[in-house]
Coordinates of C-alpha atoms in Angstrom, one line a residue:
M1 CA 4.0 -22.6 -4.9
A2 CA 6.5 -20.3 -7.1
K3 CA 8.5 -17.1 -7.1
L4 CA 7.8 -14.1 -9.6
S5 CA 9.9 -11.7 -11.5
I6 CA 9.5 -9.2 -14.3
Q7 CA 12.4 -7.4 -15.6
S8 CA 11.9 -4.6 -17.9
A9 CA 8.2 -4.6 -18.3
R10 CA 7.0 -2.0 -20.6
K11 CA 3.2 -1.7 -21.7
S12 CA 1.4 1.2 -24.0
Y13 CA -1.9 1.7 -25.1
G14 CA -1.5 3.4 -28.3
E15 CA 0.9 6.8 -27.6
I16 CA 0.0 6.5 -23.5
P17 CA 2.7 4.3 -21.4
V18 CA 1.1 2.5 -19.0
L19 CA 4.3 0.3 -17.7
Q20 CA 7.4 1.8 -17.7
D21 CA 10.6 -0.3 -17.6
V22 CA 8.9 -2.3 -14.3
S23 CA 11.1 -4.6 -12.4
I24 CA 9.8 -6.7 -9.3
D25 CA 11.3 -9.5 -7.7
V26 CA 8.7 -11.8 -5.7
E27 CA 10.3 -14.4 -3.3
E28 CA 8.4 -18.0 -3.0
G29 CA 5.8 -17.6 -0.3
A30 CA 5.7 -14.0 -0.2
F31 CA 2.6 -11.2 -0.5
V32 CA 3.3 -8.7 -2.4
V33 CA 0.8 -5.9 -2.9
L34 CA 0.8 -3.5 -5.7
L35 CA -0.4 -0.3 -4.6
G36 CA -0.9 3.2 -6.0
P37 CA -3.7 5.7 -7.0
S38 CA -6.0 4.8 -9.6
G39 CA -4.4 4.8 -13.4
C40 CA -0.9 4.1 -11.7
G41 CA -0.6 0.8 -14.2
K42 CA -0.9 -2.0 -11.0
S43 CA -4.1 -3.7 -12.5
T44 CA -2.4 -3.6 -15.9
L45 CA 0.7 -5.3 -14.1
L46 CA -1.4 -7.8 -12.5
H47 CA -3.2 -8.0 -15.7
A48 CA 0.4 -8.7 -17.5
I49 CA 1.2 -10.9 -15.2
A50 CA -2.1 -13.2 -15.9
G51 CA -1.4 -13.3 -19.3
L52 CA -4.7 -11.2 -20.1
H53 CA -2.7 -8.1 -21.4
P54 CA 0.7 -9.2 -23.0
I55 CA 3.2 -6.8 -22.3
D56 CA 5.5 -5.2 -25.5
S57 CA 8.9 -6.0 -24.1
G58 CA 10.5 -7.3 -21.0
R59 CA 10.1 -10.1 -19.5
I60 CA 8.1 -12.4 -17.1
L61 CA 8.9 -15.7 -15.0
I62 CA 7.0 -17.8 -13.1
G63 CA 9.4 -20.1 -10.9
D64 CA 12.1 -20.9 -13.4
N65 CA 9.7 -20.5 -16.7
D66 CA 9.7 -17.5 -18.8
V67 CA 5.9 -17.2 -19.2
T68 CA 6.0 -13.8 -21.1
R69 CA 4.5 -15.1 -24.4
L70 CA 2.5 -18.0 -23.1
A71 CA -1.4 -18.0 -23.4
A72 CA -3.1 -17.1 -19.8
R73 CA -4.7 -20.5 -19.5
D74 CA -0.7 -21.7 -19.6
R75 CA 0.9 -19.8 -16.9
D76 CA -1.0 -21.8 -14.0
V77 CA -1.8 -18.6 -11.9
A78 CA -5.5 -17.8 -10.5
M79 CA -7.0 -14.8 -10.4
V80 CA -9.8 -13.2 -8.1
F81 CA -11.2 -10.6 -9.5
Q82 CA -13.6 -7.6 -7.6
S83 CA -16.9 -8.4 -9.4
Y84 CA -16.7 -12.1 -8.4
A85 CA -17.5 -13.6 -11.8
L86 CA -18.6 -16.4 -10.5
Y87 CA -21.4 -18.6 -12.4
P88 CA -25.0 -17.9 -11.5
T89 CA -26.8 -20.9 -12.4
M90 CA -24.3 -23.1 -10.6
T91 CA -24.5 -23.9 -6.9
V92 CA -21.6 -22.7 -5.0
A93 CA -19.9 -26.2 -4.7
D94 CA -20.3 -26.3 -8.5
N95 CA -19.0 -22.9 -8.9
I96 CA -15.6 -24.0 -6.8
G97 CA -15.5 -27.2 -8.3
F98 CA -15.6 -25.8 -12.4
P99 CA -12.0 -25.7 -12.5
L100 CA -11.3 -29.4 -11.6
K101 CA -14.3 -30.4 -14.3
M102 CA -12.5 -28.6 -16.9
R103 CA -9.3 -30.5 -15.9
G104 CA -11.2 -33.9 -16.1
T105 CA -11.0 -34.4 -12.3
N106 CA -13.5 -37.2 -11.0
K107 CA -16.2 -36.5 -9.3
V108 CA -15.4 -37.9 -6.2
E109 CA -11.8 -36.1 -5.7
A110 CA -12.9 -32.7 -7.2
R111 CA -15.9 -33.4 -4.3
R112 CA -13.3 -34.0 -2.2
Q113 CA -11.0 -31.1 -3.0
V114 CA -14.3 -28.8 -3.1
D115 CA -15.2 -30.0 0.6
E116 CA -11.2 -29.3 1.6
V117 CA -11.6 -25.6 0.3
A118 CA -15.3 -25.0 2.1
R119 CA -13.8 -25.9 5.6
L120 CA -10.8 -23.7 5.4
L121 CA -13.1 -21.1 4.1
Q122 CA -15.7 -21.6 6.5
I123 CA -18.3 -22.1 3.7
E124 CA -19.4 -25.7 4.1
P125 CA -23.2 -24.4 4.7
L126 CA -23.5 -22.6 1.7
L127 CA -22.2 -25.3 -1.0
A128 CA -25.9 -26.3 -1.9
R129 CA -27.0 -22.4 -2.5
Y130 CA -26.8 -20.2 -5.7
P131 CA -25.0 -16.8 -6.4
R132 CA -28.0 -14.7 -5.8
E133 CA -28.8 -16.2 -2.3
L134 CA -25.1 -15.0 -0.6
S135 CA -24.1 -12.0 0.7
G136 CA -21.3 -9.8 -1.4
G137 CA -18.5 -11.3 1.5
Q138 CA -20.0 -15.0 0.6
R139 CA -19.9 -14.4 -3.0
Q140 CA -16.2 -13.4 -2.6
R141 CA -15.4 -16.4 -0.3
V142 CA -16.6 -18.6 -3.1
A143 CA -14.3 -16.4 -5.6
I144 CA -11.5 -17.4 -3.3
G145 CA -12.2 -21.0 -3.2
R146 CA -12.5 -21.8 -6.9
A147 CA -9.2 -20.2 -7.5
L148 CA -7.8 -22.4 -4.5
V149 CA -8.7 -25.2 -5.8
R150 CA -7.0 -25.0 -8.8
D151 CA -3.6 -25.5 -6.5
P152 CA -2.1 -22.9 -9.2
K153 CA 1.6 -21.5 -8.7
L154 CA 0.7 -18.1 -8.2
F155 CA -2.9 -16.4 -6.6
L156 CA -3.4 -13.2 -8.3
F157 CA -5.9 -10.6 -6.5
D158 CA -7.7 -7.5 -8.6
E159 CA -9.3 -5.7 -5.7
P160 CA -11.3 -8.0 -4.6
L161 CA -12.5 -6.2 -1.4
S162 CA -13.5 -3.0 -3.1
N163 CA -17.2 -4.2 -3.6
L164 CA -17.7 -4.7 -0.2
D165 CA -19.2 -2.6 2.8
A166 CA -16.0 -1.4 5.4
A167 CA -17.2 -3.8 8.1
L168 CA -17.0 -6.7 5.4
R169 CA -13.9 -5.5 4.1
T170 CA -12.2 -5.9 7.3
D171 CA -13.4 -9.3 8.0
L172 CA -12.4 -10.8 4.7
R173 CA -8.7 -8.6 4.6
A174 CA -8.2 -10.7 8.0
E175 CA -9.0 -14.2 6.9
I176 CA -7.6 -13.6 3.5
K177 CA -4.3 -12.8 5.6
R178 CA -5.3 -16.0 7.6
L179 CA -5.2 -18.1 4.7
H180 CA -2.1 -16.7 3.1
Q181 CA -0.4 -17.9 6.7
T182 CA -2.3 -21.0 6.2
I183 CA -1.5 -22.0 3.2
R184 CA 1.8 -19.9 2.4
R185 CA 1.5 -19.5 -1.4
T186 CA 2.9 -16.5 -3.4
M187 CA 0.0 -14.2 -3.7
V188 CA -0.1 -10.6 -5.7
Y189 CA -2.8 -8.5 -4.6
V190 CA -3.7 -5.0 -6.3
T191 CA -5.5 -2.2 -4.1
H192 CA -5.7 1.8 -3.8
D193 CA -6.4 1.1 0.0
Q194 CA -3.2 1.8 1.9
I195 CA -4.5 -0.4 4.9
E196 CA -5.1 -3.5 3.2
A197 CA -1.5 -3.2 1.6
M198 CA 0.0 -2.0 5.4
T199 CA -2.0 -5.2 6.6
L200 CA -1.7 -7.9 4.4
A201 CA 1.8 -7.6 2.4
T202 CA 4.8 -8.8 2.9
K203 CA 6.4 -6.4 0.7
I204 CA 4.7 -3.4 -0.8
V205 CA 5.3 -2.3 -4.6
I206 CA 3.9 1.3 -4.9
M207 CA 3.7 2.7 -8.3
S208 CA 2.7 5.9 -10.1
K209 CA 2.4 6.7 -13.4
G210 CA 3.6 3.3 -14.7
V211 CA 7.0 3.6 -12.6
V212 CA 7.8 1.7 -9.5
Q213 CA 8.2 4.4 -7.0
Q214 CA 9.8 1.7 -3.9
A215 CA 9.6 -1.3 -3.1
G216 CA 10.0 -3.1 0.4
T217 CA 8.2 -3.8 3.8
P218 CA 5.4 -2.4 5.2
A219 CA 7.6 -0.7 7.9
E220 CA 10.4 0.4 5.3
I221 CA 7.9 2.1 3.0
Y222 CA 6.2 3.7 6.2
H223 CA 9.2 4.7 8.1
E224 CA 12.0 5.1 5.0
P225 CA 10.1 6.3 2.3
V226 CA 12.3 7.1 -0.7
N227 CA 10.7 10.0 -2.1
L228 CA 8.3 13.0 -1.8
F229 CA 5.5 10.7 -3.5
V230 CA 5.5 7.9 -1.7
A231 CA 6.0 9.9 1.9
R232 CA 2.5 11.4 1.2
F233 CA 0.9 8.4 -0.1
I234 CA 1.4 6.4 2.7
G235 CA 0.0 7.1 5.9
S236 CA -3.3 8.5 7.4
P237 CA -3.2 11.7 8.2
A238 CA -0.7 12.2 5.5
M239 CA 3.0 12.9 6.4
T240 CA 3.7 16.5 8.1
L241 CA 5.9 18.6 5.4
L242 CA 7.5 21.8 5.7
K243 CA 9.3 24.4 3.9
G244 CA 12.6 26.0 5.3
R245 CA 16.3 26.0 5.2
I246 CA 19.5 24.2 7.2
E247 CA 21.3 27.0 8.8
P248 CA 24.0 26.9 11.3
L249 CA 23.8 27.2 14.7
T250 CA 26.1 27.5 17.2
S251 CA 25.6 24.0 18.1
G252 CA 25.4 21.9 15.0
C253 CA 22.9 22.7 12.6
G254 CA 19.1 23.5 12.7
F255 CA 16.0 23.5 10.0
R256 CA 14.7 27.1 9.9
I257 CA 10.5 26.7 8.7
A258 CA 9.9 29.3 5.9
N259 CA 7.1 31.7 7.1
G260 CA 3.9 33.0 4.8
D261 CA 6.2 35.8 3.4
G262 CA 9.5 33.3 2.6
N263 CA 11.0 34.5 5.6
A264 CA 12.6 32.4 8.5
L265 CA 11.1 31.6 11.7
S266 CA 13.3 33.0 14.3
D267 CA 13.1 29.1 16.4
A268 CA 15.4 26.5 14.4
I269 CA 14.6 22.7 14.9
Q270 CA 18.1 21.7 16.8
L271 CA 19.6 18.8 14.3
P272 CA 23.2 17.0 14.9
N273 CA 26.5 18.2 13.3
S274 CA 27.4 16.1 10.3
D275 CA 29.2 16.5 6.8
A276 CA 25.7 15.6 5.3
L277 CA 24.0 18.3 6.4
R278 CA 26.2 21.1 5.8
A279 CA 26.1 20.2 2.4
L280 CA 23.0 20.8 2.4
Q281 CA 23.0 24.4 3.8
G282 CA 21.5 27.3 2.2
R283 CA 18.7 25.3 0.1
E284 CA 15.1 25.6 0.1
L285 CA 14.2 21.5 1.6
L286 CA 11.0 20.6 2.9
A287 CA 11.4 18.5 5.9
G288 CA 9.0 15.9 6.7
A289 CA 7.8 13.9 10.3
R290 CA 4.8 11.2 10.7
P291 CA 2.1 12.7 12.5
E292 CA 2.7 10.1 15.6
N293 CA 6.2 11.8 15.6
V294 CA 5.4 15.5 16.4
D295 CA 5.4 16.7 19.6
I296 CA 3.5 19.7 20.9
S297 CA 3.8 21.4 24.2
A298 CA 1.7 24.5 25.3
S299 CA 5.0 24.8 28.1
S300 CA 7.8 23.8 26.4
A301 CA 10.5 27.1 25.8
A302 CA 12.1 25.7 22.9
G303 CA 10.6 25.2 19.3
P304 CA 8.5 27.2 16.5
T305 CA 5.7 28.5 17.3
A306 CA 2.1 27.1 16.3
V307 CA -1.3 27.7 16.2
V308 CA -4.0 25.3 17.2
D309 CA -6.1 25.6 13.6
L310 CA -8.6 22.8 14.0
V311 CA -8.9 19.8 16.5
E312 CA -11.0 16.3 15.1
P313 CA -11.8 14.1 17.7
T314 CA -11.3 10.0 16.9
G315 CA -11.9 8.9 20.4
P316 CA -8.7 7.8 22.0
E317 CA -6.9 10.4 20.1
D318 CA -7.6 13.4 17.9
I319 CA -6.2 14.6 14.8
V320 CA -4.7 18.3 15.2
T321 CA -4.1 20.6 12.1
L322 CA -1.4 23.3 12.8
K323 CA -0.6 26.5 11.4
I324 CA 3.3 27.3 11.4
G325 CA 4.2 30.2 9.8
G326 CA 1.8 30.0 7.1
Q327 CA 1.6 26.3 6.9
T328 CA -0.2 23.4 7.6
S329 CA 0.8 20.3 10.2
I330 CA -1.5 17.5 10.8
V331 CA -0.2 15.9 14.4
R332 CA -1.4 12.8 16.7
R333 CA -2.3 14.3 20.0
P334 CA -4.3 12.5 23.0
A335 CA -7.7 13.5 23.2
G336 CA -8.5 17.1 24.8
A337 CA -4.5 17.3 24.9
V338 CA -5.3 20.9 23.1
S339 CA -8.1 23.0 22.2
Q340 CA -8.6 25.3 18.9
G341 CA -6.9 28.6 19.1
Q342 CA -4.3 27.9 21.4
T343 CA -0.7 28.5 20.8
V344 CA 1.9 26.0 21.2
R345 CA 5.0 24.8 20.6
V346 CA 6.7 22.4 17.8
H347 CA 9.0 19.7 18.3
L348 CA 10.3 17.3 15.8
P349 CA 13.0 15.1 17.1
A350 CA 16.1 15.4 15.0
D351 CA 16.5 11.1 14.7
K352 CA 12.7 11.4 13.2
L353 CA 13.3 14.3 10.4
M354 CA 13.1 13.4 6.7
L355 CA 14.7 16.0 4.4
F356 CA 13.7 16.2 0.7
D357 CA 14.8 18.1 -2.7
P358 CA 11.1 19.6 -3.0
T359 CA 11.6 20.0 -7.1
S360 CA 13.2 16.6 -7.8
G361 CA 10.9 15.2 -4.7
Q362 CA 13.9 12.7 -3.9
R363 CA 14.8 12.5 0.0
L364 CA 18.1 13.6 0.8
L365 CA 18.5 12.7 4.5

């Protein structure tokens, strides 16, 4: 087990930068997920940690050792790929034990370690089979077993579940989480799937265009996004974002949502009176709130008016699309609470509201 430190890493392919001054610290025993859209640089960063794609500048430290210029074989890391990368002519036992064979481990000790890993992953009945006789989920368990038996300082996962169907992804995701809780080894995991990130990680690093946008716990990333990219990328449905302005009210400040023609709606969202809010008065801003924090009511006398544009049943709750002054908001409501075409009032709790600069994307409050 080892900590990992990436310091000011840069990498370009020709004139195209793919990593731009990336710095990340990973504590011993942490499960860190690199999350972002395709092309954001997350897999390039993982391959750089593994030594497969050397960085142009910066440093990579595993434990106290600077491995920046070390070959991949000398870094003591194990990597699990999305393609499994199993040897088709070897049995499961031989695939798992191959790293031990290359290390010169005697056969008795190697078999003991293979059996131990197979018990941990619950694949003992598969040891005599060949990869062609396995399902996708079983093949990925074997690939994880081959990484485990190496007993490396660092485990790296490159979208290991992307080739599996939804049910298998759910099952194997839970197994990977239990595995980490059992062995408590440092793991770095790449995915574009936010559900994987939120359920697996002790720390999430969100990337876009080769830049780290935010790093934090899943709760911090979800409830305290630092910019519009993170706010929009995390959450399903996505965060409600409404254009408007901060204006003074008789008791404090209010956020008035902009109408489709650029004018403000008559009803403002009440906000507390503070120096920070007064400093933002008159500026065009984006107000954001998570779907579960937006309340709608047919009977409330306060709050902006909205029309229910669409209701999508999902079982215990509905995903409701609202039209508010020409803008769109998506909220979660109990099943059957509202119907399409209904006029409602919208309430955004001040303590759950976030304010963003629409130009820079930075969170202001």
